[in-house]
Amino acid sequence: MKQMLTKALAAVMALGLLFSCEPVEDREDLPATNLDPSEINISVTNVGNDVTMTNSTPDVIPYWSYKDAAGNELGHSNQNTVNTVFPFAGTYTVDFTAYTRGGAVQAASKTLIIASNDSEYFSAPEWSNLTNGVAGKTWVLDMSGPIGWAGFDYPYNPNGDDYWNWFPDYAGNEWVMPNKDWGEMTFNLDGGYNVSVTQTALITDDQTTKTGNFSYDIASHSMMFNGAEMLFGGDYYPDVSNWSSLKVVELTPTSLRLSVVRDQARNPNDGPCQIVYHFKPKE
């Protein structure tokens, strides 16, 4: 019985080491030292939007973490020297923890102010077309032809088997949706990838506004909303399971087409395809 208890205790201790949150094994290799926070030697500097974090404290395991003014964590590292880019203007906080054999020692936080957005980082014309930079850009449905449908190969794979589209004029096809103010959608790069969507209800003119952030991969023509959903018009919401994962079908200074996937059509005769909404800049 005693032997069984000994084995069980050993197993519990092994599990405790396996799931430990601190680098115990690495710290055991460090010299025995009692480090005072005032002895931590670090620097955080920037040239424009290029940021360098340097630890010159000997005999410690470094741990960096950095966040924006809203408290969103942007990244972390256990390297002595960290080179990264903060693409947006704003105030950032950099924290440093030195792990020693005697435990973790927290340094005083460093504050870094980035004066402007990184013009090179956002040099692709798509960013200006979509957001107008820090100032922002608001889009509304283009009621001359607000909606269309397309195959999944459209428009970037013209040799694909599912390459087709139908973008009807609203005149003569008023059945696609009522002609009313469906709301607006605003993008800006003011300290982050910001998006705000004001959506008008289907039956009434009541509006709700949601704000969040977005990601845009220019190479893959994909966009993702977090905290908001794409502006839409008409009775199509139940036919789509995801209104936050989008495809950029067209983007010019005066025209934006975004699509969602019709993957749960209520009409059994309607198969999966892209539902493509057409937007224009708000006047």
mmCIF file of N, CA and C in Angstrom, residues 78-186:
data_model
loop_
_atom_site.group_PDB
_atom_site.id
_atom_site.type_symbol
_atom_site.label_atom_id
_atom_site.label_comp_id
_atom_site.label_asym_id
_atom_site.label_seq_id
_atom_site.Cartn_x
_atom_site.Cartn_y
_atom_site.Cartn_z
ATOM 1 N N ASN A 78 10.352 36.141 -25.760
ATOM 2 C CA ASN A 78 11.327 35.803 -24.721
ATOM 3 C C ASN A 78 12.755 35.985 -25.235
ATOM 4 N N GLN A 79 12.922 36.868 -26.228
ATOM 5 C CA GLN A 79 14.245 37.172 -26.762
ATOM 6 C C GLN A 79 14.827 38.405 -26.073
ATOM 7 N N ASN A 80 16.146 38.469 -25.999
ATOM 8 C CA ASN A 80 16.776 39.643 -25.402
ATOM 9 C C ASN A 80 16.572 40.885 -26.258
ATOM 10 N N THR A 81 16.562 40.714 -27.572
ATOM 11 C CA THR A 81 16.324 41.832 -28.479
ATOM 12 C C THR A 81 15.118 41.524 -29.352
ATOM 13 N N VAL A 82 14.185 42.454 -29.380
ATOM 14 C CA VAL A 82 12.961 42.292 -30.160
ATOM 15 C C VAL A 82 12.866 43.449 -31.145
ATOM 16 N N ASN A 83 12.703 43.123 -32.425
ATOM 17 C CA ASN A 83 12.460 44.130 -33.455
ATOM 18 C C ASN A 83 11.065 43.895 -34.031
ATOM 19 N N THR A 84 10.222 44.916 -33.957
ATOM 20 C CA THR A 84 8.855 44.773 -34.446
ATOM 21 C C THR A 84 8.390 46.095 -35.028
ATOM 22 N N VAL A 85 7.178 46.092 -35.573
ATOM 23 C CA VAL A 85 6.597 47.289 -36.173
ATOM 24 C C VAL A 85 5.268 47.581 -35.497
ATOM 25 N N PHE A 86 5.083 48.830 -35.050
ATOM 26 C CA PHE A 86 3.790 49.314 -34.587
ATOM 27 C C PHE A 86 3.242 50.187 -35.717
ATOM 28 N N PRO A 87 2.360 49.662 -36.577
ATOM 29 C CA PRO A 87 1.987 50.399 -37.793
ATOM 30 C C PRO A 87 1.094 51.605 -37.556
ATOM 31 N N PHE A 88 0.448 51.675 -36.369
ATOM 32 C CA PHE A 88 -0.505 52.749 -36.126
ATOM 33 C C PHE A 88 0.048 53.793 -35.169
ATOM 34 N N ALA A 89 -0.360 55.040 -35.395
ATOM 35 C CA ALA A 89 -0.064 56.093 -34.432
ATOM 36 C C ALA A 89 -0.803 55.802 -33.132
ATOM 37 N N GLY A 90 -0.178 56.155 -32.007
ATOM 38 C CA GLY A 90 -0.836 55.936 -30.727
ATOM 39 C C GLY A 90 0.164 55.750 -29.607
ATOM 40 N N THR A 91 -0.362 55.488 -28.424
ATOM 41 C CA THR A 91 0.450 55.277 -27.229
ATOM 42 C C THR A 91 0.456 53.794 -26.887
ATOM 43 N N TYR A 92 1.642 53.251 -26.681
ATOM 44 C CA TYR A 92 1.805 51.823 -26.424
ATOM 45 C C TYR A 92 2.512 51.618 -25.084
ATOM 46 N N THR A 93 2.222 50.491 -24.456
ATOM 47 C CA THR A 93 2.856 50.126 -23.193
ATOM 48 C C THR A 93 3.650 48.844 -23.387
ATOM 49 N N VAL A 94 4.912 48.876 -22.954
ATOM 50 C CA VAL A 94 5.784 47.709 -23.051
ATOM 51 C C VAL A 94 6.129 47.254 -21.634
ATOM 52 N N ASP A 95 5.853 45.991 -21.345
ATOM 53 C CA ASP A 95 6.157 45.411 -20.036
ATOM 54 C C ASP A 95 7.281 44.395 -20.175
ATOM 55 N N PHE A 96 8.101 44.312 -19.131
ATOM 56 C CA PHE A 96 9.228 43.378 -19.134
ATOM 57 C C PHE A 96 9.285 42.658 -17.793
ATOM 58 N N THR A 97 9.435 41.339 -17.867
ATOM 59 C CA THR A 97 9.612 40.514 -16.673
ATOM 60 C C THR A 97 10.920 39.754 -16.798
ATOM 61 N N ALA A 98 11.741 39.830 -15.747
ATOM 62 C CA ALA A 98 12.994 39.075 -15.699
ATOM 63 C C ALA A 98 12.779 37.857 -14.811
ATOM 64 N N TYR A 99 12.949 36.672 -15.386
ATOM 65 C CA TYR A 99 12.841 35.441 -14.610
ATOM 66 C C TYR A 99 14.237 35.054 -14.113
ATOM 67 N N THR A 100 14.347 34.922 -12.799
ATOM 68 C CA THR A 100 15.609 34.548 -12.171
ATOM 69 C C THR A 100 15.403 33.265 -11.383
ATOM 70 N N ARG A 101 16.492 32.752 -10.845
ATOM 71 C CA ARG A 101 16.376 31.541 -10.028
ATOM 72 C C ARG A 101 15.543 31.809 -8.779
ATOM 73 N N GLY A 102 15.532 33.073 -8.365
ATOM 74 C CA GLY A 102 14.756 33.434 -7.180
ATOM 75 C C GLY A 102 13.312 33.780 -7.471
ATOM 76 N N GLY A 103 12.919 33.815 -8.756
ATOM 77 C CA GLY A 103 11.533 34.122 -9.099
ATOM 78 C C GLY A 103 11.444 35.174 -10.188
ATOM 79 N N ALA A 104 10.239 35.681 -10.408
ATOM 80 C CA ALA A 104 9.985 36.674 -11.454
ATOM 81 C C ALA A 104 10.088 38.074 -10.876
ATOM 82 N N VAL A 105 10.763 38.957 -11.618
ATOM 83 C CA VAL A 105 10.926 40.346 -11.200
ATOM 84 C C VAL A 105 10.376 41.234 -12.308
ATOM 85 N N GLN A 106 9.421 42.081 -11.956
ATOM 86 C CA GLN A 106 8.749 42.932 -12.930
ATOM 87 C C GLN A 106 9.417 44.294 -12.989
ATOM 88 N N ALA A 107 9.762 44.729 -14.197
ATOM 89 C CA ALA A 107 10.314 46.069 -14.383
ATOM 90 C C ALA A 107 9.185 47.080 -14.504
ATOM 91 N N ALA A 108 9.522 48.344 -14.313
ATOM 92 C CA ALA A 108 8.536 49.402 -14.531
ATOM 93 C C ALA A 108 8.152 49.439 -16.006
ATOM 94 N N SER A 109 6.877 49.637 -16.284
ATOM 95 C CA SER A 109 6.397 49.667 -17.664
ATOM 96 C C SER A 109 7.012 50.835 -18.422
ATOM 97 N N LYS A 110 7.229 50.628 -19.712
ATOM 98 C CA LYS A 110 7.723 51.670 -20.601
ATOM 99 C C LYS A 110 6.575 52.135 -21.498
ATOM 100 N N THR A 111 6.474 53.444 -21.693
ATOM 101 C CA THR A 111 5.469 54.016 -22.582
ATOM 102 C C THR A 111 6.137 54.508 -23.854
ATOM 103 N N LEU A 112 5.543 54.152 -24.981
ATOM 104 C CA LEU A 112 6.097 54.527 -26.278
ATOM 105 C C LEU A 112 5.010 55.225 -27.084
ATOM 106 N N ILE A 113 5.335 56.387 -27.637
ATOM 107 C CA ILE A 113 4.379 57.146 -28.442
ATOM 108 C C ILE A 113 4.813 57.101 -29.905
ATOM 109 N N ILE A 114 3.932 56.581 -30.752
ATOM 110 C CA ILE A 114 4.165 56.548 -32.194
ATOM 111 C C ILE A 114 3.395 57.712 -32.808
ATOM 112 N N ALA A 115 4.101 58.567 -33.529
ATOM 113 C CA ALA A 115 3.513 59.836 -33.966
ATOM 114 C C ALA A 115 2.533 59.688 -35.122
ATOM 115 N N SER A 116 2.770 58.733 -36.027
ATOM 116 C CA SER A 116 1.920 58.647 -37.221
ATOM 117 C C SER A 116 1.861 57.215 -37.719
ATOM 118 N N ASN A 117 0.860 56.932 -38.545
ATOM 119 C CA ASN A 117 0.772 55.617 -39.172
ATOM 120 C C ASN A 117 1.960 55.396 -40.096
ATOM 121 N N ASP A 118 2.303 54.145 -40.299
ATOM 122 C CA ASP A 118 3.420 53.778 -41.164
ATOM 123 C C ASP A 118 2.969 53.886 -42.623
ATOM 124 N N SER A 119 3.431 54.922 -43.310
ATOM 125 C CA SER A 119 2.980 55.161 -44.680
ATOM 126 C C SER A 119 3.403 54.038 -45.619
ATOM 127 N N GLU A 120 4.568 53.453 -45.386
ATOM 128 C CA GLU A 120 5.024 52.354 -46.243
ATOM 129 C C GLU A 120 4.188 51.101 -46.014
ATOM 130 N N TYR A 121 3.848 50.849 -44.760
ATOM 131 C CA TYR A 121 3.061 49.665 -44.408
ATOM 132 C C TYR A 121 1.697 49.704 -45.095
ATOM 133 N N PHE A 122 1.128 50.915 -45.231
ATOM 134 C CA PHE A 122 -0.191 51.076 -45.838
ATOM 135 C C PHE A 122 -0.102 51.719 -47.219
ATOM 136 N N SER A 123 0.988 51.445 -47.942
ATOM 137 C CA SER A 123 1.207 52.106 -49.226
ATOM 138 C C SER A 123 0.371 51.515 -50.362
ATOM 139 N N ALA A 124 -0.114 50.281 -50.221
ATOM 140 C CA ALA A 124 -0.933 49.681 -51.279
ATOM 141 C C ALA A 124 -2.198 50.516 -51.473
ATOM 142 N N PRO A 125 -2.598 50.774 -52.713
ATOM 143 C CA PRO A 125 -3.760 51.652 -52.952
ATOM 144 C C PRO A 125 -5.056 51.113 -52.364
ATOM 145 N N GLU A 126 -5.135 49.804 -52.142
ATOM 146 C CA GLU A 126 -6.360 49.235 -51.576
ATOM 147 C C GLU A 126 -6.699 49.844 -50.217
ATOM 148 N N TRP A 127 -5.669 50.159 -49.416
ATOM 149 C CA TRP A 127 -5.936 50.731 -48.095
ATOM 150 C C TRP A 127 -6.590 52.098 -48.209
ATOM 151 N N SER A 128 -6.074 52.926 -49.110
ATOM 152 C CA SER A 128 -6.661 54.250 -49.309
ATOM 153 C C SER A 128 -8.056 54.142 -49.908
ATOM 154 N N ASN A 129 -8.224 53.241 -50.878
ATOM 155 C CA ASN A 129 -9.537 53.070 -51.498
ATOM 156 C C ASN A 129 -10.594 52.675 -50.475
ATOM 157 N N LEU A 130 -10.217 51.789 -49.562
ATOM 158 C CA LEU A 130 -11.181 51.260 -48.595
ATOM 159 C C LEU A 130 -11.432 52.209 -47.437
ATOM 160 N N THR A 131 -10.359 52.803 -46.886
ATOM 161 C CA THR A 131 -10.463 53.476 -45.590
ATOM 162 C C THR A 131 -10.226 54.982 -45.613
ATOM 163 N N ASN A 132 -9.565 55.481 -46.648
ATOM 164 C CA ASN A 132 -9.110 56.877 -46.634
ATOM 165 C C ASN A 132 -8.221 57.144 -45.423
ATOM 166 N N GLY A 133 -7.489 56.121 -45.001
ATOM 167 C CA GLY A 133 -6.517 56.272 -43.925
ATOM 168 C C GLY A 133 -7.146 56.581 -42.585
ATOM 169 N N VAL A 134 -6.499 57.480 -41.845
ATOM 170 C CA VAL A 134 -6.967 57.850 -40.509
ATOM 171 C C VAL A 134 -8.324 58.542 -40.575
ATOM 172 N N ALA A 135 -8.552 59.334 -41.614
ATOM 173 C CA ALA A 135 -9.789 60.116 -41.713
ATOM 174 C C ALA A 135 -11.028 59.236 -41.813
ATOM 175 N N GLY A 136 -10.897 58.076 -42.464
ATOM 176 C CA GLY A 136 -12.021 57.161 -42.579
ATOM 177 C C GLY A 136 -12.832 57.364 -43.845
ATOM 178 N N LYS A 137 -13.572 56.334 -44.209
ATOM 179 C CA LYS A 137 -14.411 56.372 -45.405
ATOM 180 C C LYS A 137 -15.686 55.585 -45.132
ATOM 181 N N THR A 138 -16.824 56.181 -45.491
ATOM 182 C CA THR A 138 -18.126 55.570 -45.238
ATOM 183 C C THR A 138 -18.746 55.103 -46.547
ATOM 184 N N TRP A 139 -19.247 53.871 -46.523
ATOM 185 C CA TRP A 139 -19.858 53.256 -47.695
ATOM 186 C C TRP A 139 -21.337 52.990 -47.422
ATOM 187 N N VAL A 140 -22.148 53.134 -48.477
ATOM 188 C CA VAL A 140 -23.577 52.811 -48.418
ATOM 189 C C VAL A 140 -23.907 51.920 -49.608
ATOM 190 N N LEU A 141 -25.038 51.244 -49.545
ATOM 191 C CA LEU A 141 -25.447 50.408 -50.669
ATOM 192 C C LEU A 141 -25.699 51.265 -51.909
ATOM 193 N N ASP A 142 -25.197 50.801 -53.036
ATOM 194 C CA ASP A 142 -25.433 51.469 -54.317
ATOM 195 C C ASP A 142 -26.752 50.934 -54.871
ATOM 196 N N MET A 143 -27.815 51.706 -54.704
ATOM 197 C CA MET A 143 -29.139 51.214 -55.051
ATOM 198 C C MET A 143 -29.392 51.159 -56.554
ATOM 199 N N SER A 144 -28.414 51.548 -57.373
ATOM 200 C CA SER A 144 -28.574 51.331 -58.812
ATOM 201 C C SER A 144 -28.377 49.857 -59.166
ATOM 202 N N GLY A 145 -27.706 49.131 -58.274
ATOM 203 C CA GLY A 145 -27.493 47.688 -58.442
ATOM 204 C C GLY A 145 -26.905 47.146 -57.158
ATOM 205 N N PRO A 146 -27.716 47.045 -56.096
ATOM 206 C CA PRO A 146 -27.183 46.805 -54.750
ATOM 207 C C PRO A 146 -26.733 45.378 -54.468
ATOM 208 N N ILE A 147 -27.182 44.421 -55.271
ATOM 209 C CA ILE A 147 -26.909 43.022 -54.936
ATOM 210 C C ILE A 147 -26.755 42.203 -56.210
ATOM 211 N N GLY A 148 -25.976 41.141 -56.097
ATOM 212 C CA GLY A 148 -25.823 40.207 -57.202
ATOM 213 C C GLY A 148 -25.430 38.846 -56.662
ATOM 214 N N TRP A 149 -25.259 37.908 -57.568
ATOM 215 C CA TRP A 149 -24.904 36.543 -57.192
ATOM 216 C C TRP A 149 -23.775 36.070 -58.094
ATOM 217 N N ALA A 150 -22.920 35.194 -57.574
ATOM 218 C CA ALA A 150 -21.769 34.747 -58.361
ATOM 219 C C ALA A 150 -21.317 33.375 -57.890
ATOM 220 N N GLY A 151 -20.633 32.670 -58.789
ATOM 221 C CA GLY A 151 -20.011 31.405 -58.423
ATOM 222 C C GLY A 151 -18.758 31.637 -57.605
ATOM 223 N N PHE A 152 -18.254 30.572 -57.018
ATOM 224 C CA PHE A 152 -17.118 30.716 -56.103
ATOM 225 C C PHE A 152 -15.802 31.005 -56.825
ATOM 226 N N ASP A 153 -15.730 30.760 -58.127
ATOM 227 C CA ASP A 153 -14.512 31.089 -58.868
ATOM 228 C C ASP A 153 -14.468 32.548 -59.310
ATOM 229 N N TYR A 154 -15.588 33.243 -59.179
ATOM 230 C CA TYR A 154 -15.642 34.637 -59.615
ATOM 231 C C TYR A 154 -15.062 35.542 -58.530
ATOM 232 N N PRO A 155 -14.254 36.575 -58.861
ATOM 233 C CA PRO A 155 -13.804 36.948 -60.209
ATOM 234 C C PRO A 155 -12.352 36.568 -60.493
ATOM 235 N N TYR A 156 -11.704 35.829 -59.584
ATOM 236 C CA TYR A 156 -10.248 35.681 -59.660
ATOM 237 C C TYR A 156 -9.787 34.391 -60.324
ATOM 238 N N ASN A 157 -10.721 33.523 -60.703
ATOM 239 C CA ASN A 157 -10.344 32.277 -61.374
ATOM 240 C C ASN A 157 -11.244 32.072 -62.593
ATOM 241 N N PRO A 158 -10.990 32.830 -63.664
ATOM 242 C CA PRO A 158 -11.887 32.776 -64.830
ATOM 243 C C PRO A 158 -11.913 31.431 -65.529
ATOM 244 N N ASN A 159 -10.939 30.577 -65.280
ATOM 245 C CA ASN A 159 -10.920 29.253 -65.906
ATOM 246 C C ASN A 159 -11.587 28.188 -65.035
ATOM 247 N N GLY A 160 -12.108 28.597 -63.899
ATOM 248 C CA GLY A 160 -12.725 27.637 -62.994
ATOM 249 C C GLY A 160 -14.096 27.185 -63.464
ATOM 250 N N ASP A 161 -14.536 26.059 -62.925
ATOM 251 C CA ASP A 161 -15.831 25.492 -63.308
ATOM 252 C C ASP A 161 -17.004 26.287 -62.748
ATOM 253 N N ASP A 162 -16.762 27.079 -61.695
ATOM 254 C CA ASP A 162 -17.858 27.814 -61.056
ATOM 255 C C ASP A 162 -17.665 29.320 -61.234
ATOM 256 N N TYR A 163 -17.311 29.698 -62.456
ATOM 257 C CA TYR A 163 -17.083 31.117 -62.773
ATOM 258 C C TYR A 163 -18.310 31.672 -63.484
ATOM 259 N N TRP A 164 -19.112 32.440 -62.767
ATOM 260 C CA TRP A 164 -20.282 33.097 -63.342
ATOM 261 C C TRP A 164 -20.709 34.209 -62.394
ATOM 262 N N ASN A 165 -21.485 35.142 -62.910
ATOM 263 C CA ASN A 165 -22.045 36.181 -62.051
ATOM 264 C C ASN A 165 -23.292 36.770 -62.690
ATOM 265 N N TRP A 166 -24.158 37.287 -61.854
ATOM 266 C CA TRP A 166 -25.332 38.036 -62.292
ATOM 267 C C TRP A 166 -25.499 39.223 -61.369
ATOM 268 N N PHE A 167 -25.221 40.416 -61.898
ATOM 269 C CA PHE A 167 -25.335 41.658 -61.147
ATOM 270 C C PHE A 167 -26.439 42.497 -61.792
ATOM 271 N N PRO A 168 -27.684 42.310 -61.399
ATOM 272 C CA PRO A 168 -28.797 42.992 -62.077
ATOM 273 C C PRO A 168 -28.896 44.464 -61.694
ATOM 274 N N ASP A 169 -29.363 45.278 -62.630
ATOM 275 C CA ASP A 169 -29.749 46.648 -62.306
ATOM 276 C C ASP A 169 -30.964 46.608 -61.382
ATOM 277 N N TYR A 170 -31.058 47.620 -60.520
ATOM 278 C CA TYR A 170 -32.223 47.660 -59.631
ATOM 279 C C TYR A 170 -33.501 47.952 -60.414
ATOM 280 N N ALA A 171 -33.389 48.837 -61.396
ATOM 281 C CA ALA A 171 -34.551 49.152 -62.230
ATOM 282 C C ALA A 171 -35.010 47.893 -62.957
ATOM 283 N N GLY A 172 -36.243 47.520 -62.747
ATOM 284 C CA GLY A 172 -36.778 46.307 -63.339
ATOM 285 C C GLY A 172 -36.596 45.079 -62.477
ATOM 286 N N ASN A 173 -35.813 45.199 -61.400
ATOM 287 C CA ASN A 173 -35.592 44.077 -60.474
ATOM 288 C C ASN A 173 -35.788 44.536 -59.032
ATOM 289 N N GLU A 174 -36.811 45.346 -58.832
ATOM 290 C CA GLU A 174 -37.060 45.902 -57.504
ATOM 291 C C GLU A 174 -37.375 44.833 -56.468
ATOM 292 N N TRP A 175 -37.658 43.623 -56.920
ATOM 293 C CA TRP A 175 -37.967 42.527 -55.997
ATOM 294 C C TRP A 175 -36.773 42.148 -55.118
ATOM 295 N N VAL A 176 -35.541 42.554 -55.507
ATOM 296 C CA VAL A 176 -34.370 42.107 -54.749
ATOM 297 C C VAL A 176 -34.352 42.679 -53.337
ATOM 298 N N MET A 177 -34.908 43.905 -53.172
ATOM 299 C CA MET A 177 -34.982 44.511 -51.840
ATOM 300 C C MET A 177 -35.741 45.823 -51.937
ATOM 301 N N PRO A 178 -36.343 46.284 -50.839
ATOM 302 C CA PRO A 178 -36.968 47.610 -50.845
ATOM 303 C C PRO A 178 -35.923 48.704 -51.058
ATOM 304 N N ASN A 179 -36.330 49.769 -51.700
ATOM 305 C CA ASN A 179 -35.445 50.906 -51.935
ATOM 306 C C ASN A 179 -35.542 51.850 -50.742
ATOM 307 N N LYS A 180 -34.609 51.709 -49.820
ATOM 308 C CA LYS A 180 -34.608 52.554 -48.630
ATOM 309 C C LYS A 180 -33.178 52.703 -48.120
ATOM 310 N N ASP A 181 -33.022 53.498 -47.094
ATOM 311 C CA ASP A 181 -31.720 53.686 -46.459
ATOM 312 C C ASP A 181 -31.422 52.460 -45.600
ATOM 313 N N TRP A 182 -30.468 51.638 -46.055
ATOM 314 C CA TRP A 182 -30.140 50.410 -45.332
ATOM 315 C C TRP A 182 -29.046 50.616 -44.282
ATOM 316 N N GLY A 183 -28.520 51.833 -44.183
ATOM 317 C CA GLY A 183 -27.483 52.105 -43.196
ATOM 318 C C GLY A 183 -26.166 52.444 -43.857
ATOM 319 N N GLU A 184 -25.087 52.302 -43.098
ATOM 320 C CA GLU A 184 -23.771 52.660 -43.614
ATOM 321 C C GLU A 184 -22.687 51.863 -42.914
ATOM 322 N N MET A 185 -21.513 51.842 -43.553
ATOM 323 C CA MET A 185 -20.379 51.055 -43.070
ATOM 324 C C MET A 185 -19.120 51.911 -43.216
ATOM 325 N N THR A 186 -18.412 52.138 -42.102
ATOM 326 C CA THR A 186 -17.258 53.035 -42.100
ATOM 327 C C THR A 186 -15.996 52.285 -41.700
#
